[in-house]
């Protein structure tokens, strides 16, 4: 069956105490909702539906280029009501995967496992056992251990509140069934809401099977309701990324003081000192050394190059065995060839620094082309701007 993904993102997120809609707060430099969309996109789904409400305009604008069916839920009357808003655009005879815009780290692998279970006779549910299940919907099973229904915290009896297995909210279900069940939901419950979770009991009463899948870890299904939870997931995600780089052969002095807001690839024997921030696409070749407090964005760094402390580098190509910093500012369009050296308090922009050339101290080199083995003395500036046009400075070899 083909798959349509419905992402719920209408809630206000009042506990964030923010004027920004919750799903636009960032984790690793990317909005929460975009993390969910990226995981969903990796499934090759046939349609992506996003239910928005609070801050709908801002959320839509953040995704102007992604093909999405938007559904507006003007009043937040519950998760069942939210899904219902998207159903007009969801075709018959497909599987519907329901995700939350504020549960950013769900893994594609887990979603694939869930989708492997769903069909016209089986509903697939993602659950997890928590030491402290307070606040979540509980999975109620019968004497044979089969799932019977979900009860929300506020509607649960004392015995039900002792159940540790909780509803993550993520599930996959046939669109035909959803279209029958959603209009039958009622809001006569403790919160006066149309609960999506009530469809479980409906499925069971029709003799459908409910199959349960678990994520590989709790963080995958953790929601962000406040800034403490956001910080917790940020650190967890960063730790996972640090572990991946170490597994690929990088030494990281302190995995808790590394931040990757994009994609970083590493060769062997890369050494990363504390407080590195990488953004966008960064490639580090074999034997690259990154000193403390460096900020590196969209840059590729060749084998054996050393970036010394407190350097800021963006949009650059650095060759092999170059030396940059300390306190260097390398701006977009800089291409440093092999064995060149850029020292302290040097700013470069849109410039080619030839092989073996040196700019060791206190200089601005912009819109320049330096040949090989050029030596630029302290306090040198290249610039040629008449107020309208910029002209290149060309310096020959040696
Ligand atoms: C829901 C589940 C609960 C589960 C928990 C997991 C129901 C009734 N309860 O609880 O079983 O353990 O998630 O976190 O489904 N949303 C809308 N429109 C609405 C209501 C919610 O878009 O009218 C969105 C929210 O923005 C959020 C998600 O749905 O992304 C979940 O809403 P939330 O209020 O956090 O769900 P809970 O009631 O906590
Ligand atoms: Ca929640």
PDB file of C-alpha atoms in Angstrom, residues 143-244:
ATOM      1  CA  UNK A 143      -5.665 -11.104  29.816  1.00  0.00           C
ATOM      2  CA  UNK A 144      -4.145 -12.610  26.655  1.00  0.00           C
ATOM      3  CA  UNK A 145      -1.760  -9.661  26.419  1.00  0.00           C
ATOM      4  CA  UNK A 146      -3.392  -8.141  23.323  1.00  0.00           C
ATOM      5  CA  UNK A 147      -3.850  -4.391  23.059  1.00  0.00           C
ATOM      6  CA  UNK A 148      -7.455  -3.418  23.835  1.00  0.00           C
ATOM      7  CA  UNK A 149      -7.503   0.358  24.045  1.00  0.00           C
ATOM      8  CA  UNK A 150      -5.559   3.449  25.135  1.00  0.00           C
ATOM      9  CA  UNK A 151      -6.570   5.427  28.166  1.00  0.00           C
ATOM     10  CA  UNK A 152      -5.333   8.985  28.718  1.00  0.00           C
ATOM     11  CA  UNK A 153      -3.698   9.901  32.031  1.00  0.00           C
ATOM     12  CA  UNK A 154      -6.597  12.139  33.038  1.00  0.00           C
ATOM     13  CA  UNK A 155      -9.185   9.429  32.329  1.00  0.00           C
ATOM     14  CA  UNK A 156      -7.226   6.520  33.828  1.00  0.00           C
ATOM     15  CA  UNK A 157      -8.151   4.581  36.933  1.00  0.00           C
ATOM     16  CA  UNK A 158      -5.520   4.082  39.635  1.00  0.00           C
ATOM     17  CA  UNK A 159      -4.779   0.602  38.309  1.00  0.00           C
ATOM     18  CA  UNK A 160      -4.437   1.912  34.762  1.00  0.00           C
ATOM     19  CA  UNK A 161      -2.090   4.653  35.955  1.00  0.00           C
ATOM     20  CA  UNK A 162       0.304   1.951  37.132  1.00  0.00           C
ATOM     21  CA  UNK A 163       0.738   0.714  33.535  1.00  0.00           C
ATOM     22  CA  UNK A 164       4.237   1.553  32.316  1.00  0.00           C
ATOM     23  CA  UNK A 165       3.673   0.970  28.604  1.00  0.00           C
ATOM     24  CA  UNK A 166       2.699   4.275  26.992  1.00  0.00           C
ATOM     25  CA  UNK A 167       1.397   5.543  23.686  1.00  0.00           C
ATOM     26  CA  UNK A 168       4.044   7.510  21.794  1.00  0.00           C
ATOM     27  CA  UNK A 169       1.266   8.919  19.593  1.00  0.00           C
ATOM     28  CA  UNK A 170       2.934   7.549  16.469  1.00  0.00           C
ATOM     29  CA  UNK A 171       0.871   4.991  14.576  1.00  0.00           C
ATOM     30  CA  UNK A 172       0.064   3.699  11.095  1.00  0.00           C
ATOM     31  CA  UNK A 173      -3.457   2.838   9.986  1.00  0.00           C
ATOM     32  CA  UNK A 174      -5.476   2.307   6.807  1.00  0.00           C
ATOM     33  CA  UNK A 175      -7.007   5.503   5.388  1.00  0.00           C
ATOM     34  CA  UNK A 176     -10.337   3.775   4.725  1.00  0.00           C
ATOM     35  CA  UNK A 177     -10.653   2.827   8.393  1.00  0.00           C
ATOM     36  CA  UNK A 178      -9.591   6.261   9.604  1.00  0.00           C
ATOM     37  CA  UNK A 179     -12.266   7.856   7.428  1.00  0.00           C
ATOM     38  CA  UNK A 180     -14.901   5.628   9.058  1.00  0.00           C
ATOM     39  CA  UNK A 181     -13.684   6.075  12.620  1.00  0.00           C
ATOM     40  CA  UNK A 182     -12.730   9.757  12.936  1.00  0.00           C
ATOM     41  CA  UNK A 183     -16.289  11.102  12.445  1.00  0.00           C
ATOM     42  CA  UNK A 184     -17.445   8.725  15.224  1.00  0.00           C
ATOM     43  CA  UNK A 185     -15.064  10.068  17.898  1.00  0.00           C
ATOM     44  CA  UNK A 186     -16.716  11.754  20.843  1.00  0.00           C
ATOM     45  CA  UNK A 187     -15.324  14.338  23.230  1.00  0.00           C
ATOM     46  CA  UNK A 188     -17.028  13.103  26.373  1.00  0.00           C
ATOM     47  CA  UNK A 189     -13.830  12.611  28.378  1.00  0.00           C
ATOM     48  CA  UNK A 190     -11.849  14.390  31.084  1.00  0.00           C
ATOM     49  CA  UNK A 191     -10.352  16.916  28.641  1.00  0.00           C
ATOM     50  CA  UNK A 192     -13.382  17.447  26.382  1.00  0.00           C
ATOM     51  CA  UNK A 193     -11.195  16.568  23.362  1.00  0.00           C
ATOM     52  CA  UNK A 194     -11.563  14.306  20.333  1.00  0.00           C
ATOM     53  CA  UNK A 195      -8.904  11.726  21.167  1.00  0.00           C
ATOM     54  CA  UNK A 196      -7.212   9.980  18.260  1.00  0.00           C
ATOM     55  CA  UNK A 197      -6.357   7.238  20.736  1.00  0.00           C
ATOM     56  CA  UNK A 198     -10.020   6.153  20.882  1.00  0.00           C
ATOM     57  CA  UNK A 199      -9.631   4.566  17.438  1.00  0.00           C
ATOM     58  CA  UNK A 200      -7.688   1.693  19.018  1.00  0.00           C
ATOM     59  CA  UNK A 201     -10.789   0.404  20.806  1.00  0.00           C
ATOM     60  CA  UNK A 202     -12.786   0.882  17.581  1.00  0.00           C
ATOM     61  CA  UNK A 203     -10.259  -1.207  15.640  1.00  0.00           C
ATOM     62  CA  UNK A 204     -10.353  -3.956  18.267  1.00  0.00           C
ATOM     63  CA  UNK A 205     -14.160  -4.016  18.312  1.00  0.00           C
ATOM     64  CA  UNK A 206     -14.102  -4.593  14.555  1.00  0.00           C
ATOM     65  CA  UNK A 207     -11.776  -7.554  14.994  1.00  0.00           C
ATOM     66  CA  UNK A 208      -8.692  -5.793  13.660  1.00  0.00           C
ATOM     67  CA  UNK A 209      -5.290  -6.726  15.002  1.00  0.00           C
ATOM     68  CA  UNK A 210      -3.143  -4.135  16.782  1.00  0.00           C
ATOM     69  CA  UNK A 211       0.577  -4.773  16.329  1.00  0.00           C
ATOM     70  CA  UNK A 212       3.035  -2.969  18.521  1.00  0.00           C
ATOM     71  CA  UNK A 213       6.575  -1.813  17.678  1.00  0.00           C
ATOM     72  CA  UNK A 214       9.155  -0.236  20.002  1.00  0.00           C
ATOM     73  CA  UNK A 215      11.746   2.423  19.106  1.00  0.00           C
ATOM     74  CA  UNK A 216      15.437   1.628  19.656  1.00  0.00           C
ATOM     75  CA  UNK A 217      15.635   4.237  22.415  1.00  0.00           C
ATOM     76  CA  UNK A 218      13.354   6.595  24.361  1.00  0.00           C
ATOM     77  CA  UNK A 219      14.816   9.767  22.863  1.00  0.00           C
ATOM     78  CA  UNK A 220      13.354   8.853  19.472  1.00  0.00           C
ATOM     79  CA  UNK A 221       9.845   9.342  20.817  1.00  0.00           C
ATOM     80  CA  UNK A 222      10.430  12.146  23.302  1.00  0.00           C
ATOM     81  CA  UNK A 223       8.381  15.248  22.676  1.00  0.00           C
ATOM     82  CA  UNK A 224       9.458  18.836  23.198  1.00  0.00           C
ATOM     83  CA  UNK A 225       7.060  20.696  25.465  1.00  0.00           C
ATOM     84  CA  UNK A 226       9.477  23.071  27.165  1.00  0.00           C
ATOM     85  CA  UNK A 227      13.010  24.401  26.751  1.00  0.00           C
ATOM     86  CA  UNK A 228      14.432  21.927  29.255  1.00  0.00           C
ATOM     87  CA  UNK A 229      13.267  19.033  27.077  1.00  0.00           C
ATOM     88  CA  UNK A 230      14.614  20.805  24.005  1.00  0.00           C
ATOM     89  CA  UNK A 231      18.050  21.142  25.622  1.00  0.00           C
ATOM     90  CA  UNK A 232      17.969  17.502  26.703  1.00  0.00           C
ATOM     91  CA  UNK A 233      17.294  16.272  23.162  1.00  0.00           C
ATOM     92  CA  UNK A 234      19.889  18.666  21.706  1.00  0.00           C
ATOM     93  CA  UNK A 235      22.617  17.263  23.951  1.00  0.00           C
ATOM     94  CA  UNK A 236      21.537  13.678  23.300  1.00  0.00           C
ATOM     95  CA  UNK A 237      21.558  14.240  19.545  1.00  0.00           C
ATOM     96  CA  UNK A 238      24.990  15.915  19.680  1.00  0.00           C
ATOM     97  CA  UNK A 239      26.371  13.021  21.719  1.00  0.00           C
ATOM     98  CA  UNK A 240      25.159  10.575  19.039  1.00  0.00           C
ATOM     99  CA  UNK A 241      26.879  12.615  16.337  1.00  0.00           C
ATOM    100  CA  UNK A 242      30.134  12.751  18.329  1.00  0.00           C
ATOM    101  CA  UNK A 243      29.964   8.978  18.758  1.00  0.00           C
ATOM    102  CA  UNK A 244      29.555   8.522  15.028  1.00  0.00           C
TER     103      UNK A 244
END
